[in-house]
PDB file of C-alpha atoms in Angstrom:
ATOM      1  CA  MET A 112     -26.688   0.573   3.779  1.00 42.00           C
ATOM      2  CA  ASP A 113     -28.604   0.421   7.036  1.00 43.00           C
ATOM      3  CA  SER A 114     -27.615   2.447  10.077  1.00 40.00           C
ATOM      4  CA  ALA A 115     -24.010   1.342   9.568  1.00 41.00           C
ATOM      5  CA  GLN A 116     -23.927   2.321   5.886  1.00 42.00           C
ATOM      6  CA  GLN A 117     -22.700   5.703   4.727  1.00 40.00           C
ATOM      7  CA  THR A 118     -22.887   6.910   1.154  1.00 39.00           C
ATOM      8  CA  SER A 119     -21.255  10.331   1.222  1.00 40.00           C
ATOM      9  CA  PRO A 120     -17.455  10.619   1.200  1.00 39.00           C
ATOM     10  CA  ALA A 121     -17.177  13.092   4.084  1.00 40.00           C
ATOM     11  CA  PRO A 122     -18.237  10.863   6.985  1.00 41.00           C
ATOM     12  CA  ASP A 123     -16.552   7.739   5.562  1.00 42.00           C
ATOM     13  CA  ASP A 124     -13.350   8.183   7.475  1.00 44.00           C
ATOM     14  CA  ASN A 125     -11.675   7.220  10.714  1.00 45.00           C
ATOM     15  CA  ASP A 126      -9.567   9.615  12.719  1.00 48.00           C
ATOM     16  CA  GLU A 127      -6.870   7.442  14.235  1.00 50.00           C
ATOM     17  CA  PRO A 128      -3.886   6.899  11.900  1.00 53.00           C
ATOM     18  CA  ASP A 129      -1.964   3.630  12.025  1.00 64.00           C
ATOM     19  CA  ASP A 130       0.670   1.794   9.981  1.00 73.00           C
ATOM     20  CA  LEU A 131      -1.948   0.472   7.549  1.00 75.00           C
ATOM     21  CA  SER A 132      -3.350   3.980   7.037  1.00 81.00           C
ATOM     22  CA  ARG A 133       0.107   5.331   6.257  1.00 83.00           C
ATOM     23  CA  GLN A 134       0.871   2.455   3.900  1.00 83.00           C
ATOM     24  CA  PHE A 135      -2.471   2.919   2.159  1.00 86.00           C
ATOM     25  CA  GLY A 136      -1.832   6.645   1.787  1.00 88.00           C
ATOM     26  CA  ASP A 137       1.683   6.161   0.450  1.00 87.00           C
ATOM     27  CA  ARG A 138       0.440   3.786  -2.235  1.00 85.00           C
ATOM     28  CA  VAL A 139      -2.464   6.022  -3.220  1.00 89.00           C
ATOM     29  CA  ARG A 140      -0.041   8.922  -3.676  1.00 88.00           C
ATOM     30  CA  GLU A 141       2.391   6.688  -5.597  1.00 83.00           C
ATOM     31  CA  LEU A 142      -0.261   5.524  -8.059  1.00 81.00           C
ATOM     32  CA  ARG A 143      -1.801   8.986  -8.398  1.00 84.00           C
ATOM     33  CA  LYS A 144       1.563  10.502  -9.328  1.00 82.00           C
ATOM     34  CA  ARG A 145       2.389   7.561 -11.601  1.00 74.00           C
ATOM     35  CA  GLY A 146      -0.843   8.329 -13.449  1.00 71.00           C
ATOM     36  CA  ASN A 147      -0.057  12.073 -13.576  1.00 73.00           C
ATOM     37  CA  LEU A 148      -3.246  12.857 -11.676  1.00 82.00           C
ATOM     38  CA  THR A 149      -3.767  15.867  -9.463  1.00 87.00           C
ATOM     39  CA  LEU A 150      -5.752  15.537  -6.245  1.00 91.00           C
ATOM     40  CA  GLU A 151      -8.587  17.407  -7.959  1.00 90.00           C
ATOM     41  CA  GLU A 152      -8.625  14.951 -10.873  1.00 88.00           C
ATOM     42  CA  LEU A 153      -8.573  11.930  -8.570  1.00 91.00           C
ATOM     43  CA  SER A 154     -11.361  13.507  -6.540  1.00 92.00           C
ATOM     44  CA  ARG A 155     -13.544  13.884  -9.646  1.00 89.00           C
ATOM     45  CA  GLN A 156     -12.860  10.324 -10.796  1.00 87.00           C
ATOM     46  CA  SER A 157     -13.402   8.711  -7.387  1.00 90.00           C
ATOM     47  CA  GLY A 158     -16.166  10.851  -5.901  1.00 92.00           C
ATOM     48  CA  VAL A 159     -14.025  11.348  -2.792  1.00 92.00           C
ATOM     49  CA  SER A 160     -13.409  14.918  -1.691  1.00 93.00           C
ATOM     50  CA  ARG A 161     -10.003  16.508  -2.295  1.00 92.00           C
ATOM     51  CA  ALA A 162      -9.644  17.227   1.415  1.00 92.00           C
ATOM     52  CA  MET A 163     -10.287  13.587   2.285  1.00 92.00           C
ATOM     53  CA  LEU A 164      -7.831  12.352  -0.363  1.00 93.00           C
ATOM     54  CA  SER A 165      -5.164  14.689   0.967  1.00 91.00           C
ATOM     55  CA  LYS A 166      -5.617  13.376   4.503  1.00 91.00           C
ATOM     56  CA  VAL A 167      -5.653   9.775   3.276  1.00 91.00           C
ATOM     57  CA  GLU A 168      -2.389  10.275   1.372  1.00 92.00           C
ATOM     58  CA  ARG A 169      -0.754  11.749   4.471  1.00 89.00           C
ATOM     59  CA  GLY A 170      -1.968   8.820   6.580  1.00 87.00           C
ATOM     60  CA  GLU A 171      -4.089  11.091   8.753  1.00 87.00           C
ATOM     61  CA  LYS A 172      -7.358   9.342   7.903  1.00 84.00           C
ATOM     62  CA  SER A 173      -8.170   5.646   7.653  1.00 83.00           C
ATOM     63  CA  PRO A 174     -10.812   5.265   4.912  1.00 85.00           C
ATOM     64  CA  THR A 175     -13.788   2.990   5.321  1.00 84.00           C
ATOM     65  CA  ILE A 176     -14.351   0.190   2.835  1.00 82.00           C
ATOM     66  CA  GLY A 177     -16.646   2.365   0.701  1.00 83.00           C
ATOM     67  CA  VAL A 178     -14.123   5.185   0.302  1.00 87.00           C
ATOM     68  CA  ALA A 179     -11.261   2.721  -0.225  1.00 87.00           C
ATOM     69  CA  LYS A 180     -13.178   0.953  -2.996  1.00 84.00           C
ATOM     70  CA  ARG A 181     -13.899   4.242  -4.797  1.00 87.00           C
ATOM     71  CA  ILE A 182     -10.208   5.163  -4.665  1.00 90.00           C
ATOM     72  CA  CYS A 183      -9.214   1.712  -5.964  1.00 84.00           C
ATOM     73  CA  ARG A 184     -11.588   1.949  -8.901  1.00 82.00           C
ATOM     74  CA  ALA A 185     -10.363   5.429  -9.825  1.00 84.00           C
ATOM     75  CA  LEU A 186      -6.721   4.289  -9.719  1.00 81.00           C
ATOM     76  CA  ASN A 187      -7.492   1.017 -11.528  1.00 71.00           C
ATOM     77  CA  THR A 188      -5.911  -1.046  -8.765  1.00 77.00           C
ATOM     78  CA  SER A 189      -6.948  -3.567  -6.122  1.00 76.00           C
ATOM     79  CA  LEU A 190      -7.618  -3.065  -2.438  1.00 78.00           C
ATOM     80  CA  SER A 191      -5.113  -5.844  -1.804  1.00 75.00           C
ATOM     81  CA  PHE A 192      -2.342  -3.795  -3.395  1.00 75.00           C
ATOM     82  CA  LEU A 193      -3.187  -0.608  -1.528  1.00 79.00           C
ATOM     83  CA  THR A 194      -3.436  -2.339   1.853  1.00 75.00           C
ATOM     84  CA  GLY A 195      -0.628  -4.850   1.674  1.00 64.00           C
ATOM     85  CA  GLY A 196       1.364  -4.915  -1.500  1.00 56.00           C
ATOM     86  CA  GLU A 197       1.720  -7.540  -4.162  1.00 56.00           C
ATOM     87  CA  GLU A 198       4.414 -10.166  -4.064  1.00 51.00           C
ATOM     88  CA  ASP A 199       6.444 -11.799  -6.804  1.00 45.00           C
ATOM     89  CA  ARG A 200       4.781 -14.833  -8.357  1.00 50.00           C
ATOM     90  CA  ARG A 201       5.960 -18.142  -6.894  1.00 53.00           C
ATOM     91  CA  ALA A 202       4.995 -21.787  -7.235  1.00 63.00           C
ATOM     92  CA  VAL A 203       4.097 -22.146  -3.542  1.00 72.00           C
ATOM     93  CA  ALA A 204       3.078 -19.350  -1.183  1.00 73.00           C
ATOM     94  CA  VAL A 205       1.969 -19.759   2.426  1.00 77.00           C
ATOM     95  CA  VAL A 206      -0.055 -17.044   4.152  1.00 78.00           C
ATOM     96  CA  ARG A 207       0.177 -17.394   7.929  1.00 84.00           C
ATOM     97  CA  LYS A 208      -2.801 -16.285   9.982  1.00 87.00           C
ATOM     98  CA  ASP A 209      -0.809 -13.553  11.703  1.00 83.00           C
ATOM     99  CA  GLN A 210       0.545 -12.325   8.350  1.00 78.00           C
ATOM    100  CA  ARG A 211      -2.778 -11.707   6.627  1.00 81.00           C
ATOM    101  CA  HIS A 212      -3.434  -8.317   5.133  1.00 82.00           C
ATOM    102  CA  VAL A 213      -6.484  -7.053   7.034  1.00 85.00           C
ATOM    103  CA  PHE A 214      -8.694  -4.050   6.322  1.00 87.00           C
ATOM    104  CA  ARG A 215     -10.789  -2.917   9.292  1.00 87.00           C
ATOM    105  CA  ASP A 216     -13.601  -0.387   9.146  1.00 88.00           C
ATOM    106  CA  ARG A 217     -13.729   1.132  12.605  1.00 84.00           C
ATOM    107  CA  ASP A 218     -17.113   2.744  11.933  1.00 87.00           C
ATOM    108  CA  THR A 219     -18.954  -0.494  11.139  1.00 90.00           C
ATOM    109  CA  GLY A 220     -16.677  -3.196  12.573  1.00 92.00           C
ATOM    110  CA  PHE A 221     -16.422  -4.822   9.146  1.00 94.00           C
ATOM    111  CA  GLU A 222     -13.188  -6.759   8.553  1.00 94.00           C
ATOM    112  CA  ARG A 223     -11.718  -7.912   5.241  1.00 91.00           C
ATOM    113  CA  HIS A 224      -8.999 -10.580   5.514  1.00 93.00           C
ATOM    114  CA  LEU A 225      -6.976 -11.406   2.419  1.00 88.00           C
ATOM    115  CA  LEU A 226      -6.320 -15.166   2.585  1.00 91.00           C
ATOM    116  CA  SER A 227      -4.609 -15.584  -0.781  1.00 85.00           C
ATOM    117  CA  PRO A 228      -1.086 -14.256  -1.365  1.00 78.00           C
ATOM    118  CA  PRO A 229      -1.264 -10.812  -3.011  1.00 68.00           C
ATOM    119  CA  ILE A 230       0.636 -11.888  -6.118  1.00 66.00           C
ATOM    120  CA  ALA A 231       1.042  -9.420  -8.954  1.00 58.00           C
ATOM    121  CA  GLY A 232      -1.030 -10.383 -11.971  1.00 62.00           C
ATOM    122  CA  SER A 233      -3.182 -12.917 -10.142  1.00 72.00           C
ATOM    123  CA  THR A 234      -6.764 -13.154 -11.408  1.00 82.00           C
ATOM    124  CA  VAL A 235      -8.207 -14.713  -8.218  1.00 88.00           C
ATOM    125  CA  GLU A 236      -8.523 -13.440  -4.655  1.00 89.00           C
ATOM    126  CA  LEU A 237      -9.660 -15.464  -1.636  1.00 94.00           C
ATOM    127  CA  LEU A 238     -11.091 -13.358   1.190  1.00 94.00           C
ATOM    128  CA  LEU A 239     -12.693 -13.791   4.588  1.00 97.00           C
ATOM    129  CA  HIS A 240     -15.219 -11.118   5.545  1.00 97.00           C
ATOM    130  CA  LEU A 241     -16.456 -10.566   9.097  1.00 97.00           C
ATOM    131  CA  LEU A 242     -19.674  -8.587   9.579  1.00 97.00           C
ATOM    132  CA  PRO A 243     -20.950  -7.703  13.056  1.00 97.00           C
ATOM    133  CA  ALA A 244     -24.682  -7.857  13.760  1.00 97.00           C
ATOM    134  CA  GLY A 245     -26.560  -5.172  11.841  1.00 97.00           C
ATOM    135  CA  ALA A 246     -23.518  -4.136   9.785  1.00 96.00           C
ATOM    136  CA  SER A 247     -23.079  -3.822   6.031  1.00 95.00           C
ATOM    137  CA  THR A 248     -20.221  -3.376   3.590  1.00 93.00           C
ATOM    138  CA  GLY A 249     -22.157  -0.598   1.933  1.00 89.00           C
ATOM    139  CA  ASN A 250     -22.726  -0.385  -1.802  1.00 89.00           C
ATOM    140  CA  MET A 251     -19.984  -1.901  -3.941  1.00 86.00           C
ATOM    141  CA  PRO A 252     -19.873  -0.323  -7.404  1.00 83.00           C
ATOM    142  CA  SER A 253     -19.977  -2.645 -10.398  1.00 86.00           C
ATOM    143  CA  TYR A 254     -16.754  -4.332 -11.460  1.00 84.00           C
ATOM    144  CA  PRO A 255     -15.525  -4.554 -15.056  1.00 82.00           C
ATOM    145  CA  SER A 256     -17.239  -7.178 -17.192  1.00 86.00           C
ATOM    146  CA  GLY A 257     -15.740 -10.618 -16.627  1.00 88.00           C
ATOM    147  CA  THR A 258     -15.435 -10.298 -12.844  1.00 91.00           C
ATOM    148  CA  GLU A 259     -17.176 -13.051 -10.854  1.00 95.00           C
ATOM    149  CA  LYS A 260     -17.811 -13.448  -7.138  1.00 96.00           C
ATOM    150  CA  TYR A 261     -18.375 -16.660  -5.218  1.00 98.00           C
ATOM    151  CA  VAL A 262     -19.725 -16.490  -1.658  1.00 98.00           C
ATOM    152  CA  VAL A 263     -19.837 -19.190   1.036  1.00 98.00           C
ATOM    153  CA  VAL A 264     -21.354 -18.377   4.443  1.00 98.00           C
ATOM    154  CA  ALA A 265     -19.212 -19.821   7.242  1.00 98.00           C
ATOM    155  CA  GLU A 266     -21.246 -18.531  10.182  1.00 98.00           C
ATOM    156  CA  GLY A 267     -24.485 -16.651  10.728  1.00 98.00           C
ATOM    157  CA  GLU A 268     -26.801 -15.170   8.113  1.00 98.00           C
ATOM    158  CA  LEU A 269     -25.970 -12.961   5.152  1.00 98.00           C
ATOM    159  CA  VAL A 270     -28.017 -10.955   2.666  1.00 98.00           C
ATOM    160  CA  VAL A 271     -26.338 -10.245  -0.667  1.00 98.00           C
ATOM    161  CA  VAL A 272     -28.047  -7.394  -2.490  1.00 97.00           C
ATOM    162  CA  ILE A 273     -27.390  -7.631  -6.228  1.00 96.00           C
ATOM    163  CA  GLY A 274     -28.847  -4.976  -8.484  1.00 93.00           C
ATOM    164  CA  GLY A 275     -31.442  -4.150  -5.821  1.00 93.00           C
ATOM    165  CA  ALA A 276     -32.552  -7.782  -5.321  1.00 96.00           C
ATOM    166  CA  ASP A 277     -32.033  -9.537  -1.959  1.00 98.00           C
ATOM    167  CA  HIS A 278     -30.480 -13.004  -1.776  1.00 98.00           C
ATOM    168  CA  SER A 279     -30.625 -14.471   1.744  1.00 98.00           C
ATOM    169  CA  LEU A 280     -28.005 -17.019   2.750  1.00 98.00           C
ATOM    170  CA  LYS A 281     -27.519 -19.092   5.887  1.00 98.00           C
ATOM    171  CA  GLN A 282     -24.565 -21.030   7.230  1.00 98.00           C
ATOM    172  CA  GLY A 283     -23.250 -23.393   4.563  1.00 98.00           C
ATOM    173  CA  ASP A 284     -25.114 -21.704   1.685  1.00 98.00           C
ATOM    174  CA  SER A 285     -23.188 -20.476  -1.339  1.00 98.00           C
ATOM    175  CA  LEU A 286     -23.835 -17.983  -4.109  1.00 98.00           C
ATOM    176  CA  PHE A 287     -22.270 -17.065  -7.448  1.00 98.00           C
ATOM    177  CA  PHE A 288     -22.864 -13.857  -9.376  1.00 97.00           C
ATOM    178  CA  GLU A 289     -21.422 -11.703 -12.117  1.00 95.00           C
ATOM    179  CA  ALA A 290     -20.107  -8.604 -10.357  1.00 93.00           C
ATOM    180  CA  ASN A 291     -20.738  -6.120 -13.171  1.00 91.00           C
ATOM    181  CA  VAL A 292     -23.624  -4.652 -11.175  1.00 93.00           C
ATOM    182  CA  ASP A 293     -23.847  -2.678  -7.933  1.00 92.00           C
ATOM    183  CA  HIS A 294     -24.016  -4.975  -4.906  1.00 95.00           C
ATOM    184  CA  SER A 295     -23.579  -5.106  -1.154  1.00 95.00           C
ATOM    185  CA  PHE A 296     -23.235  -7.596   1.700  1.00 97.00           C
ATOM    186  CA  GLU A 297     -25.463  -7.098   4.735  1.00 98.00           C
ATOM    187  CA  ASN A 298     -25.884  -8.780   8.099  1.00 98.00           C
ATOM    188  CA  ARG A 299     -29.455  -8.002   9.152  1.00 97.00           C
ATOM    189  CA  SER A 300     -29.419 -10.493  12.017  1.00 97.00           C
ATOM    190  CA  LYS A 301     -28.557 -10.033  15.689  1.00 97.00           C
ATOM    191  CA  ALA A 302     -25.504 -12.300  15.531  1.00 98.00           C
ATOM    192  CA  ALA A 303     -22.113 -11.968  13.859  1.00 98.00           C
ATOM    193  CA  CYS A 304     -21.644 -13.273  10.335  1.00 98.00           C
ATOM    194  CA  SER A 305     -18.543 -14.503   8.533  1.00 98.00           C
ATOM    195  CA  TYR A 306     -18.271 -15.587   4.925  1.00 98.00           C
ATOM    196  CA  TYR A 307     -15.647 -16.519   2.372  1.00 98.00           C
ATOM    197  CA  LEU A 308     -15.493 -14.583  -0.857  1.00 97.00           C
ATOM    198  CA  VAL A 309     -13.657 -15.524  -4.040  1.00 96.00           C
ATOM    199  CA  ILE A 310     -13.169 -12.799  -6.657  1.00 93.00           C
ATOM    200  CA  ALA A 311     -12.228 -14.152 -10.078  1.00 92.00           C
ATOM    201  CA  ARG A 312     -11.388 -12.028 -13.077  1.00 85.00           C
ATOM    202  CA  ARG A 313     -11.593 -13.671 -16.480  1.00 77.00           C
ATOM    203  CA  ASP A 314      -9.077 -12.736 -19.136  1.00 59.00           C
ATOM    204  CA  ARG A 315     -10.911 -10.333 -21.411  1.00 48.00           C
ATOM    205  CA  ALA A 316      -8.883 -11.563 -24.367  1.00 42.00           C
ATOM    206  CA  ALA A 317     -10.024 -15.140 -23.802  1.00 38.00           C
TER     207      ALA A 317
END
């Protein structure tokens, strides 16, 4: 990550707790206990310090996207579940703009808006990402095999780094890639960037 990116767990936190931080922490603790994991075990599996995890669970720290992703992977869950909950499956579901589940990284200004209903068992997520000038999501660890990402740039310029290779996109450009490799999304321009992201998970049994 450029100047906005942080790779170590310690600085990847925000100090001001809010309702989302408390909800995130409650769900992390719920899943950790459901999995019979101690804080030390979750720390080893996620690469996030025990002290940070303790503060996150108490809602005292709001994790950045990098820390949140590491916790999700260690708990085998989705960021959508930890930040907003998953609803019962239904034939029709409307997500109002003011009801979106939104993750905000106060350090970088990055915003992740969940546009699809967080339905339990769904294999597809539709997201809107907002990246300020010069900001980055930081490194996203590889997903399990069968996970695909589709990107469409709505505004500005975006660089998608996949396995160390840069892929530059402009407004209206789209990109598909298998997400079983480390990747990141970067705005190296001097203007804001927004892009839509679809995450699709194929049934491994198929």
